[in-house]
Amino acid sequence: SGFSIFSITPSNGVNLQAEPITVVFSHAVIAFGSDISELPTGKENPVALNVYRKSSKVDEVDISQLGQWRWITTSIARFDLRKDIPSWPRWPTDLYIEVSVNTALTSATNAVISGTNSRSWTTTNMIWNVQGV
């Protein structure tokens, strides 16, 4: 069958707590033996992760401050939170997160991806409790 996305987890619409974001492709995206430590950035990135403050959906958050994409295998990409962010091991509060796959992506054998899709999530709202003044 053709080159496509097998799955994106967690499920769409889930309120993220500490979960990594994982994209599983039906075929290898990088050749066996390639450097799988990080995904390329910019136009070459197979997966785009956009993170916004929930209040505006305009104020974009720099994802490098939250974590990084890396290849788990030649066909599985995962975004892991940085261990040194203040909220670790949890996602920071009040975020809207969306992931999409590059529509120009090709597999390691040059097959063009078909049926791309995206997912979106939110993180917990910040809650303030005032006990007394």
PDB file of C-alpha atoms in Angstrom:
ATOM      1  CA  SER A   1       0.000   0.000   0.000  1.00  0.00           C
ATOM      2  CA  GLY A   2       0.976   3.664  -0.273  1.00  0.00           C
ATOM      3  CA  PHE A   3       3.034   5.798   2.052  1.00  0.00           C
ATOM      4  CA  SER A   4       0.817   7.308   4.753  1.00  0.00           C
ATOM      5  CA  ILE A   5       0.481   8.124   8.434  1.00  0.00           C
ATOM      6  CA  PHE A   6      -0.274   5.006  10.444  1.00  0.00           C
ATOM      7  CA  SER A   7      -1.085   6.900  13.654  1.00  0.00           C
ATOM      8  CA  ILE A   8      -0.616  10.090  15.633  1.00  0.00           C
ATOM      9  CA  THR A   9      -0.843   9.816  19.408  1.00  0.00           C
ATOM     10  CA  PRO A  10      -2.204  10.866  21.829  1.00  0.00           C
ATOM     11  CA  SER A  11      -5.768  10.892  20.476  1.00  0.00           C
ATOM     12  CA  ASN A  12      -7.130  14.116  19.016  1.00  0.00           C
ATOM     13  CA  GLY A  13      -8.537  16.562  21.567  1.00  0.00           C
ATOM     14  CA  VAL A  14      -6.964  14.958  24.641  1.00  0.00           C
ATOM     15  CA  ASN A  15      -5.885  17.295  27.443  1.00  0.00           C
ATOM     16  CA  LEU A  16      -2.121  16.639  27.477  1.00  0.00           C
ATOM     17  CA  GLN A  17      -0.468  15.932  30.792  1.00  0.00           C
ATOM     18  CA  ALA A  18       2.997  14.412  30.288  1.00  0.00           C
ATOM     19  CA  GLU A  19       2.558  12.383  27.109  1.00  0.00           C
ATOM     20  CA  PRO A  20       5.031  12.582  24.230  1.00  0.00           C
ATOM     21  CA  ILE A  21       3.571  13.239  20.774  1.00  0.00           C
ATOM     22  CA  THR A  22       4.271  10.338  18.426  1.00  0.00           C
ATOM     23  CA  VAL A  23       3.797  10.092  14.656  1.00  0.00           C
ATOM     24  CA  VAL A  24       4.039   6.630  13.108  1.00  0.00           C
ATOM     25  CA  PHE A  25       4.454   6.380   9.337  1.00  0.00           C
ATOM     26  CA  SER A  26       3.570   3.317   7.239  1.00  0.00           C
ATOM     27  CA  HIS A  27       7.041   3.262   5.636  1.00  0.00           C
ATOM     28  CA  ALA A  28      10.536   4.384   6.609  1.00  0.00           C
ATOM     29  CA  VAL A  29      10.985   8.137   6.239  1.00  0.00           C
ATOM     30  CA  ILE A  30      14.743   8.044   6.660  1.00  0.00           C
ATOM     31  CA  ALA A  31      17.109   5.412   5.332  1.00  0.00           C
ATOM     32  CA  PHE A  32      18.324   2.648   7.617  1.00  0.00           C
ATOM     33  CA  GLY A  33      21.604   3.721   9.179  1.00  0.00           C
ATOM     34  CA  SER A  34      20.775   7.454   9.047  1.00  0.00           C
ATOM     35  CA  ASP A  35      21.316   9.764  12.013  1.00  0.00           C
ATOM     36  CA  ILE A  36      18.105   9.352  13.985  1.00  0.00           C
ATOM     37  CA  SER A  37      18.961  11.723  16.827  1.00  0.00           C
ATOM     38  CA  GLU A  38      16.954  14.737  15.595  1.00  0.00           C
ATOM     39  CA  LEU A  39      14.501  15.671  12.879  1.00  0.00           C
ATOM     40  CA  PRO A  40      15.523  18.378  10.428  1.00  0.00           C
ATOM     41  CA  THR A  41      14.071  21.848  10.926  1.00  0.00           C
ATOM     42  CA  GLY A  42      12.383  24.308   8.577  1.00  0.00           C
ATOM     43  CA  LYS A  43      11.023  23.169   5.206  1.00  0.00           C
ATOM     44  CA  GLU A  44      12.741  19.785   5.554  1.00  0.00           C
ATOM     45  CA  ASN A  45      10.959  18.918   8.809  1.00  0.00           C
ATOM     46  CA  PRO A  46       8.531  16.049   8.168  1.00  0.00           C
ATOM     47  CA  VAL A  47       6.362  17.059  11.130  1.00  0.00           C
ATOM     48  CA  ALA A  48       5.344  20.567  12.223  1.00  0.00           C
ATOM     49  CA  LEU A  49       4.436  21.239  15.848  1.00  0.00           C
ATOM     50  CA  ASN A  50       2.797  24.581  16.557  1.00  0.00           C
ATOM     51  CA  VAL A  51       2.210  25.641  20.148  1.00  0.00           C
ATOM     52  CA  TYR A  52       0.182  28.707  21.122  1.00  0.00           C
ATOM     53  CA  ARG A  53      -0.989  30.328  24.321  1.00  0.00           C
ATOM     54  CA  LYS A  54      -4.561  29.122  24.722  1.00  0.00           C
ATOM     55  CA  SER A  55      -5.848  32.650  25.362  1.00  0.00           C
ATOM     56  CA  SER A  56      -4.867  33.998  21.943  1.00  0.00           C
ATOM     57  CA  LYS A  57      -3.949  31.170  19.539  1.00  0.00           C
ATOM     58  CA  VAL A  58      -1.684  33.819  18.036  1.00  0.00           C
ATOM     59  CA  ASP A  59       1.096  34.056  20.613  1.00  0.00           C
ATOM     60  CA  GLU A  60       3.281  31.201  19.358  1.00  0.00           C
ATOM     61  CA  VAL A  61       5.553  29.400  21.824  1.00  0.00           C
ATOM     62  CA  ASP A  62       9.063  28.376  20.720  1.00  0.00           C
ATOM     63  CA  ILE A  63       8.919  24.565  20.783  1.00  0.00           C
ATOM     64  CA  SER A  64      12.673  24.319  21.345  1.00  0.00           C
ATOM     65  CA  GLN A  65      11.935  25.725  24.813  1.00  0.00           C
ATOM     66  CA  LEU A  66       9.621  22.751  25.466  1.00  0.00           C
ATOM     67  CA  GLY A  67      11.415  19.803  23.885  1.00  0.00           C
ATOM     68  CA  GLN A  68      12.508  18.306  20.586  1.00  0.00           C
ATOM     69  CA  TRP A  69      11.519  15.902  17.863  1.00  0.00           C
ATOM     70  CA  ARG A  70      13.644  12.811  17.356  1.00  0.00           C
ATOM     71  CA  TRP A  71      13.444   9.620  15.388  1.00  0.00           C
ATOM     72  CA  ILE A  72      12.652   6.547  17.488  1.00  0.00           C
ATOM     73  CA  THR A  73      12.985   4.302  14.430  1.00  0.00           C
ATOM     74  CA  THR A  74      13.187   5.061  10.707  1.00  0.00           C
ATOM     75  CA  SER A  75       9.379   5.388  10.618  1.00  0.00           C
ATOM     76  CA  ILE A  76       8.487   6.792  14.075  1.00  0.00           C
ATOM     77  CA  ALA A  77       9.023  10.418  15.095  1.00  0.00           C
ATOM     78  CA  ARG A  78       8.428  11.533  18.696  1.00  0.00           C
ATOM     79  CA  PHE A  79       8.370  14.896  20.458  1.00  0.00           C
ATOM     80  CA  ASP A  80       9.689  14.595  24.012  1.00  0.00           C
ATOM     81  CA  LEU A  81       9.516  17.316  26.637  1.00  0.00           C
ATOM     82  CA  ARG A  82      12.824  18.698  27.860  1.00  0.00           C
ATOM     83  CA  LYS A  83      13.698  17.437  31.310  1.00  0.00           C
ATOM     84  CA  ASP A  84      14.891  20.875  32.429  1.00  0.00           C
ATOM     85  CA  ILE A  85      11.666  22.859  31.874  1.00  0.00           C
ATOM     86  CA  PRO A  86      10.078  24.030  35.155  1.00  0.00           C
ATOM     87  CA  SER A  87       6.870  22.015  34.653  1.00  0.00           C
ATOM     88  CA  TRP A  88       8.677  18.750  33.734  1.00  0.00           C
ATOM     89  CA  PRO A  89       7.539  16.021  33.471  1.00  0.00           C
ATOM     90  CA  ARG A  90       4.279  17.757  32.557  1.00  0.00           C
ATOM     91  CA  TRP A  91       3.319  20.011  29.684  1.00  0.00           C
ATOM     92  CA  PRO A  92       3.095  23.679  30.759  1.00  0.00           C
ATOM     93  CA  THR A  93      -0.415  25.000  31.415  1.00  0.00           C
ATOM     94  CA  ASP A  94      -2.681  27.000  29.089  1.00  0.00           C
ATOM     95  CA  LEU A  95      -1.371  25.767  25.736  1.00  0.00           C
ATOM     96  CA  TYR A  96      -3.046  24.889  22.429  1.00  0.00           C
ATOM     97  CA  ILE A  97      -0.894  22.390  20.510  1.00  0.00           C
ATOM     98  CA  GLU A  98      -1.277  21.181  16.939  1.00  0.00           C
ATOM     99  CA  VAL A  99       0.790  18.826  14.850  1.00  0.00           C
ATOM    100  CA  SER A 100       0.670  18.376  11.082  1.00  0.00           C
ATOM    101  CA  VAL A 101       2.678  16.377   8.587  1.00  0.00           C
ATOM    102  CA  ASN A 102       4.545  18.024   5.715  1.00  0.00           C
ATOM    103  CA  THR A 103       2.440  17.406   2.576  1.00  0.00           C
ATOM    104  CA  ALA A 104       5.634  17.224   0.457  1.00  0.00           C
ATOM    105  CA  LEU A 105       7.104  14.454   2.621  1.00  0.00           C
ATOM    106  CA  THR A 106       8.589  11.450   0.837  1.00  0.00           C
ATOM    107  CA  SER A 107       9.610   8.088   2.239  1.00  0.00           C
ATOM    108  CA  ALA A 108      13.140   6.725   2.196  1.00  0.00           C
ATOM    109  CA  THR A 109      12.225   5.099  -1.128  1.00  0.00           C
ATOM    110  CA  ASN A 110      10.833   8.395  -2.548  1.00  0.00           C
ATOM    111  CA  ALA A 111       7.144   7.527  -2.246  1.00  0.00           C
ATOM    112  CA  VAL A 112       5.035  10.671  -1.724  1.00  0.00           C
ATOM    113  CA  ILE A 113       2.858  10.755   1.372  1.00  0.00           C
ATOM    114  CA  SER A 114      -0.899  10.576   0.915  1.00  0.00           C
ATOM    115  CA  GLY A 115      -3.802  11.254   3.235  1.00  0.00           C
ATOM    116  CA  THR A 116      -1.967  13.588   5.591  1.00  0.00           C
ATOM    117  CA  ASN A 117      -3.800  14.713   8.670  1.00  0.00           C
ATOM    118  CA  SER A 118      -3.303  16.703  11.824  1.00  0.00           C
ATOM    119  CA  ARG A 119      -4.113  16.522  15.519  1.00  0.00           C
ATOM    120  CA  SER A 120      -4.602  19.133  18.206  1.00  0.00           C
ATOM    121  CA  TRP A 121      -4.560  19.150  21.975  1.00  0.00           C
ATOM    122  CA  THR A 122      -4.716  21.533  24.900  1.00  0.00           C
ATOM    123  CA  THR A 123      -3.050  21.518  28.277  1.00  0.00           C
ATOM    124  CA  THR A 124      -4.597  22.086  31.693  1.00  0.00           C
ATOM    125  CA  ASN A 125      -5.760  25.580  32.589  1.00  0.00           C
ATOM    126  CA  MET A 126      -3.872  27.320  35.342  1.00  0.00           C
ATOM    127  CA  ILE A 127      -5.986  27.472  38.504  1.00  0.00           C
ATOM    128  CA  TRP A 128      -5.520  30.015  41.285  1.00  0.00           C
ATOM    129  CA  ASN A 129      -6.847  29.425  44.778  1.00  0.00           C
ATOM    130  CA  VAL A 130      -6.945  32.252  47.276  1.00  0.00           C
ATOM    131  CA  GLN A 131      -7.382  31.052  50.830  1.00  0.00           C
ATOM    132  CA  GLY A 132      -7.433  34.429  52.535  1.00  0.00           C
ATOM    133  CA  VAL A 133      -6.250  37.985  52.364  1.00  0.00           C
TER     134      VAL A 133
END
